[in-house]
Amino acid sequence: MSKIFFVIPCYNEEAVLAETVKQLTDKIGSMVSEGKISKESKILFVDDGSKDKTWKMIEKYNEENPYVSGLKLAHNAGHQNALLAGLMKAKDLCDAAISLDADLQDDIDSLDQFIDKFHEGCQVVYGVRDSRETDTAFKRGTAQGYYKILSFLGVDIVYNHADYRLMGKPALEALAEFKEVNLFLRGIVPLIGFKSDYVYYSRNERFAGESKYPVKKMMKLAFDGITSFSVKPLKTISHVGIIISLLSIVGLVYVLISYLMSDTVHGWTAIMGSIWLLGGLQLLCIGVVGGYIGKIYSEVKARPRYIIESFVNKEG
Ligand code: UDP
Ligand code: MG
């Protein structure tokens, strides 16, 4: 029977932990008794350098509840890094790990479906929100615009999926091959491949405490999502440079004709001509340099170039 780890990053979550432990313990208990998961399954709380009682509480739950384990980070590394730390810890101990938020916004009644899909052979199961009704209009609008930008930039990402997902051991091992420091897990996981599927759920409201994702952290994550997966912005500079250079030729003709018809101030022709032509050429050159920087960037990330799913070699 499969041993599942529920990986939960926590940053100053003392207000929600008790309820989260209670609800998840009940859920795991019922899945164990239904024979869906092994009784060695665990909740792995990752304390992301909390300043409140979060770690003390995790230690206490670990003492009294056989399903609870904890990992403490030495400082606040951020949600994505905390999640990665938990997944990498779970990798060697479980058959599959499911990541979810401490505030149970990710509906735990959908957990059965994740497990079912895993048993059907999926190595990655994405939790996808089927509506954004619980979001403010601002969050809904920016999130949807952001997905559009990402897909325009050629970033392969699952629409309306955050970090509620199951990953089997081979997918976790593949994830360990990605060495980048600016983490945007929902961009990396689709790059891994393997058989995958979706589970649709509706996201609840945070039931206590406040969001640990202020606009500043969200902007950083959004920016990482673009710059870690697309060098298109760099290429765009070249394209703009080419367009301006071409347009400047038309401009040159125009300023020359104006000059010949002598209805211009002395010196205007040379200034106008050179501004446009040089501006265009400069952008083009920056774009070319950007092209090389983009290459250096992808080399430095040293992502795995392929991931092996299986190897068959029948003897004889
Ligand atoms: N979190 C974390 N480190 C941080 C910020 C957030 O581990 O620096 C955790 C947080 O405890 C929660 C999850 O990331 O379990 C999602 O955060 P939150 O619910 O505050 O974000 P929101 O749902 O408001 O986007
Ligand atoms: Mg939340």
PDB file of C-alpha atoms in Angstrom, residues 114-223:
ATOM      1  CA  PHE A 114      -5.316  12.441  -6.030  1.00  0.00           C
ATOM      2  CA  ILE A 115      -4.630   9.008  -4.526  1.00  0.00           C
ATOM      3  CA  ASP A 116      -6.960   7.293  -7.023  1.00  0.00           C
ATOM      4  CA  LYS A 117      -5.172   8.920  -9.972  1.00  0.00           C
ATOM      5  CA  PHE A 118      -1.828   7.942  -8.474  1.00  0.00           C
ATOM      6  CA  HIS A 119      -2.995   4.345  -8.266  1.00  0.00           C
ATOM      7  CA  GLU A 120      -4.102   4.581 -11.897  1.00  0.00           C
ATOM      8  CA  GLY A 121      -0.451   5.246 -12.731  1.00  0.00           C
ATOM      9  CA  CYS A 122      -0.157   9.033 -12.749  1.00  0.00           C
ATOM     10  CA  GLN A 123       3.144  10.314 -11.427  1.00  0.00           C
ATOM     11  CA  VAL A 124       1.977  13.908 -11.289  1.00  0.00           C
ATOM     12  CA  VAL A 125      -1.533  15.023 -10.351  1.00  0.00           C
ATOM     13  CA  TYR A 126      -2.321  18.741 -10.557  1.00  0.00           C
ATOM     14  CA  GLY A 127      -4.979  20.283  -8.359  1.00  0.00           C
ATOM     15  CA  VAL A 128      -6.882  22.778 -10.493  1.00  0.00           C
ATOM     16  CA  ARG A 129      -9.323  25.338  -9.111  1.00  0.00           C
ATOM     17  CA  ASP A 130     -12.617  25.124 -10.893  1.00  0.00           C
ATOM     18  CA  SER A 131     -13.625  28.635  -9.931  1.00  0.00           C
ATOM     19  CA  ARG A 132     -12.114  31.732  -8.444  1.00  0.00           C
ATOM     20  CA  GLU A 133     -15.206  32.876  -6.587  1.00  0.00           C
ATOM     21  CA  THR A 134     -13.430  33.149  -3.230  1.00  0.00           C
ATOM     22  CA  ASP A 135     -10.856  35.568  -4.712  1.00  0.00           C
ATOM     23  CA  THR A 136     -11.122  39.333  -4.795  1.00  0.00           C
ATOM     24  CA  ALA A 137     -11.804  40.808  -8.246  1.00  0.00           C
ATOM     25  CA  PHE A 138      -8.244  42.190  -8.188  1.00  0.00           C
ATOM     26  CA  LYS A 139      -6.621  38.805  -7.516  1.00  0.00           C
ATOM     27  CA  ARG A 140      -8.833  37.088 -10.084  1.00  0.00           C
ATOM     28  CA  GLY A 141      -8.064  39.663 -12.767  1.00  0.00           C
ATOM     29  CA  THR A 142      -4.311  39.755 -12.191  1.00  0.00           C
ATOM     30  CA  ALA A 143      -4.077  35.960 -11.980  1.00  0.00           C
ATOM     31  CA  GLN A 144      -5.900  35.460 -15.267  1.00  0.00           C
ATOM     32  CA  GLY A 145      -3.910  38.177 -17.040  1.00  0.00           C
ATOM     33  CA  TYR A 146      -0.740  36.587 -15.724  1.00  0.00           C
ATOM     34  CA  TYR A 147      -1.584  33.133 -17.120  1.00  0.00           C
ATOM     35  CA  LYS A 148      -2.214  34.745 -20.509  1.00  0.00           C
ATOM     36  CA  ILE A 149       1.163  36.504 -20.456  1.00  0.00           C
ATOM     37  CA  LEU A 150       2.903  33.278 -19.486  1.00  0.00           C
ATOM     38  CA  SER A 151       1.331  31.300 -22.283  1.00  0.00           C
ATOM     39  CA  PHE A 152       2.146  34.090 -24.761  1.00  0.00           C
ATOM     40  CA  LEU A 153       5.777  33.863 -23.622  1.00  0.00           C
ATOM     41  CA  GLY A 154       5.760  30.133 -24.275  1.00  0.00           C
ATOM     42  CA  VAL A 155       5.838  29.010 -20.639  1.00  0.00           C
ATOM     43  CA  ASP A 156       4.085  25.674 -20.191  1.00  0.00           C
ATOM     44  CA  ILE A 157       1.949  26.049 -17.095  1.00  0.00           C
ATOM     45  CA  VAL A 158      -1.296  24.489 -15.892  1.00  0.00           C
ATOM     46  CA  TYR A 159      -4.107  27.061 -15.834  1.00  0.00           C
ATOM     47  CA  ASN A 160      -5.484  27.784 -12.345  1.00  0.00           C
ATOM     48  CA  HIS A 161      -3.114  25.365 -10.674  1.00  0.00           C
ATOM     49  CA  ALA A 162      -1.028  26.573  -7.746  1.00  0.00           C
ATOM     50  CA  ASP A 163       0.952  24.185  -5.584  1.00  0.00           C
ATOM     51  CA  TYR A 164      -1.690  21.635  -4.647  1.00  0.00           C
ATOM     52  CA  ARG A 165      -0.256  18.585  -6.365  1.00  0.00           C
ATOM     53  CA  LEU A 166       0.812  15.008  -5.999  1.00  0.00           C
ATOM     54  CA  MET A 167       4.203  13.840  -7.181  1.00  0.00           C
ATOM     55  CA  GLY A 168       5.289  10.214  -7.220  1.00  0.00           C
ATOM     56  CA  LYS A 169       8.780   9.165  -6.199  1.00  0.00           C
ATOM     57  CA  PRO A 170      10.215   9.170  -9.760  1.00  0.00           C
ATOM     58  CA  ALA A 171       8.849  12.688 -10.345  1.00  0.00           C
ATOM     59  CA  LEU A 172      10.374  13.828  -7.054  1.00  0.00           C
ATOM     60  CA  GLU A 173      13.702  12.316  -8.052  1.00  0.00           C
ATOM     61  CA  ALA A 174      13.481  14.174 -11.360  1.00  0.00           C
ATOM     62  CA  LEU A 175      12.649  17.390  -9.523  1.00  0.00           C
ATOM     63  CA  ALA A 176      15.863  16.952  -7.530  1.00  0.00           C
ATOM     64  CA  GLU A 177      17.770  17.293 -10.825  1.00  0.00           C
ATOM     65  CA  PHE A 178      16.603  20.893 -11.228  1.00  0.00           C
ATOM     66  CA  LYS A 179      19.267  22.956  -9.534  1.00  0.00           C
ATOM     67  CA  GLU A 180      17.929  26.455 -10.002  1.00  0.00           C
ATOM     68  CA  VAL A 181      17.812  28.876  -7.115  1.00  0.00           C
ATOM     69  CA  ASN A 182      14.907  31.090  -8.266  1.00  0.00           C
ATOM     70  CA  LEU A 183      12.209  28.503  -7.816  1.00  0.00           C
ATOM     71  CA  PHE A 184       8.850  28.533  -9.559  1.00  0.00           C
ATOM     72  CA  LEU A 185       7.678  24.975  -9.015  1.00  0.00           C
ATOM     73  CA  ARG A 186       4.531  25.195 -11.103  1.00  0.00           C
ATOM     74  CA  GLY A 187       6.725  26.002 -14.093  1.00  0.00           C
ATOM     75  CA  ILE A 188       9.230  23.226 -13.424  1.00  0.00           C
ATOM     76  CA  VAL A 189       6.834  20.338 -12.769  1.00  0.00           C
ATOM     77  CA  PRO A 190       5.318  20.351 -16.301  1.00  0.00           C
ATOM     78  CA  LEU A 191       8.883  20.173 -17.662  1.00  0.00           C
ATOM     79  CA  ILE A 192       9.409  16.895 -15.831  1.00  0.00           C
ATOM     80  CA  GLY A 193       6.839  14.975 -17.856  1.00  0.00           C
ATOM     81  CA  PHE A 194       5.513  11.523 -16.841  1.00  0.00           C
ATOM     82  CA  LYS A 195       1.877  10.523 -16.967  1.00  0.00           C
ATOM     83  CA  SER A 196      -0.191  13.230 -15.329  1.00  0.00           C
ATOM     84  CA  ASP A 197      -3.791  14.185 -14.694  1.00  0.00           C
ATOM     85  CA  TYR A 198      -5.910  16.869 -13.029  1.00  0.00           C
ATOM     86  CA  VAL A 199      -8.175  16.984 -10.033  1.00  0.00           C
ATOM     87  CA  TYR A 200     -10.687  19.841  -9.937  1.00  0.00           C
ATOM     88  CA  TYR A 201     -11.542  21.408  -6.598  1.00  0.00           C
ATOM     89  CA  SER A 202     -12.969  24.614  -5.241  1.00  0.00           C
ATOM     90  CA  ARG A 203     -10.668  26.609  -3.065  1.00  0.00           C
ATOM     91  CA  ASN A 204     -11.852  27.520   0.411  1.00  0.00           C
ATOM     92  CA  GLU A 205     -11.265  30.716   2.311  1.00  0.00           C
ATOM     93  CA  ARG A 206      -8.356  30.811   4.765  1.00  0.00           C
ATOM     94  CA  PHE A 207     -10.138  29.870   7.998  1.00  0.00           C
ATOM     95  CA  ALA A 208      -7.800  31.704  10.431  1.00  0.00           C
ATOM     96  CA  GLY A 209      -4.781  33.990  10.452  1.00  0.00           C
ATOM     97  CA  GLU A 210      -3.896  36.161   7.501  1.00  0.00           C
ATOM     98  CA  SER A 211      -2.246  35.601   4.157  1.00  0.00           C
ATOM     99  CA  LYS A 212       1.541  35.130   4.296  1.00  0.00           C
ATOM    100  CA  TYR A 213       1.734  36.150   0.647  1.00  0.00           C
ATOM    101  CA  PRO A 214       1.661  39.949   0.549  1.00  0.00           C
ATOM    102  CA  VAL A 215       1.648  41.674  -2.838  1.00  0.00           C
ATOM    103  CA  LYS A 216       5.451  42.067  -2.758  1.00  0.00           C
ATOM    104  CA  LYS A 217       6.090  38.316  -2.408  1.00  0.00           C
ATOM    105  CA  MET A 218       3.465  37.614  -5.055  1.00  0.00           C
ATOM    106  CA  MET A 219       5.124  40.021  -7.504  1.00  0.00           C
ATOM    107  CA  LYS A 220       8.485  38.335  -6.954  1.00  0.00           C
ATOM    108  CA  LEU A 221       6.948  34.935  -7.632  1.00  0.00           C
ATOM    109  CA  ALA A 222       5.218  36.249 -10.750  1.00  0.00           C
ATOM    110  CA  PHE A 223       8.451  37.803 -11.989  1.00  0.00           C
TER     111      PHE A 223
END
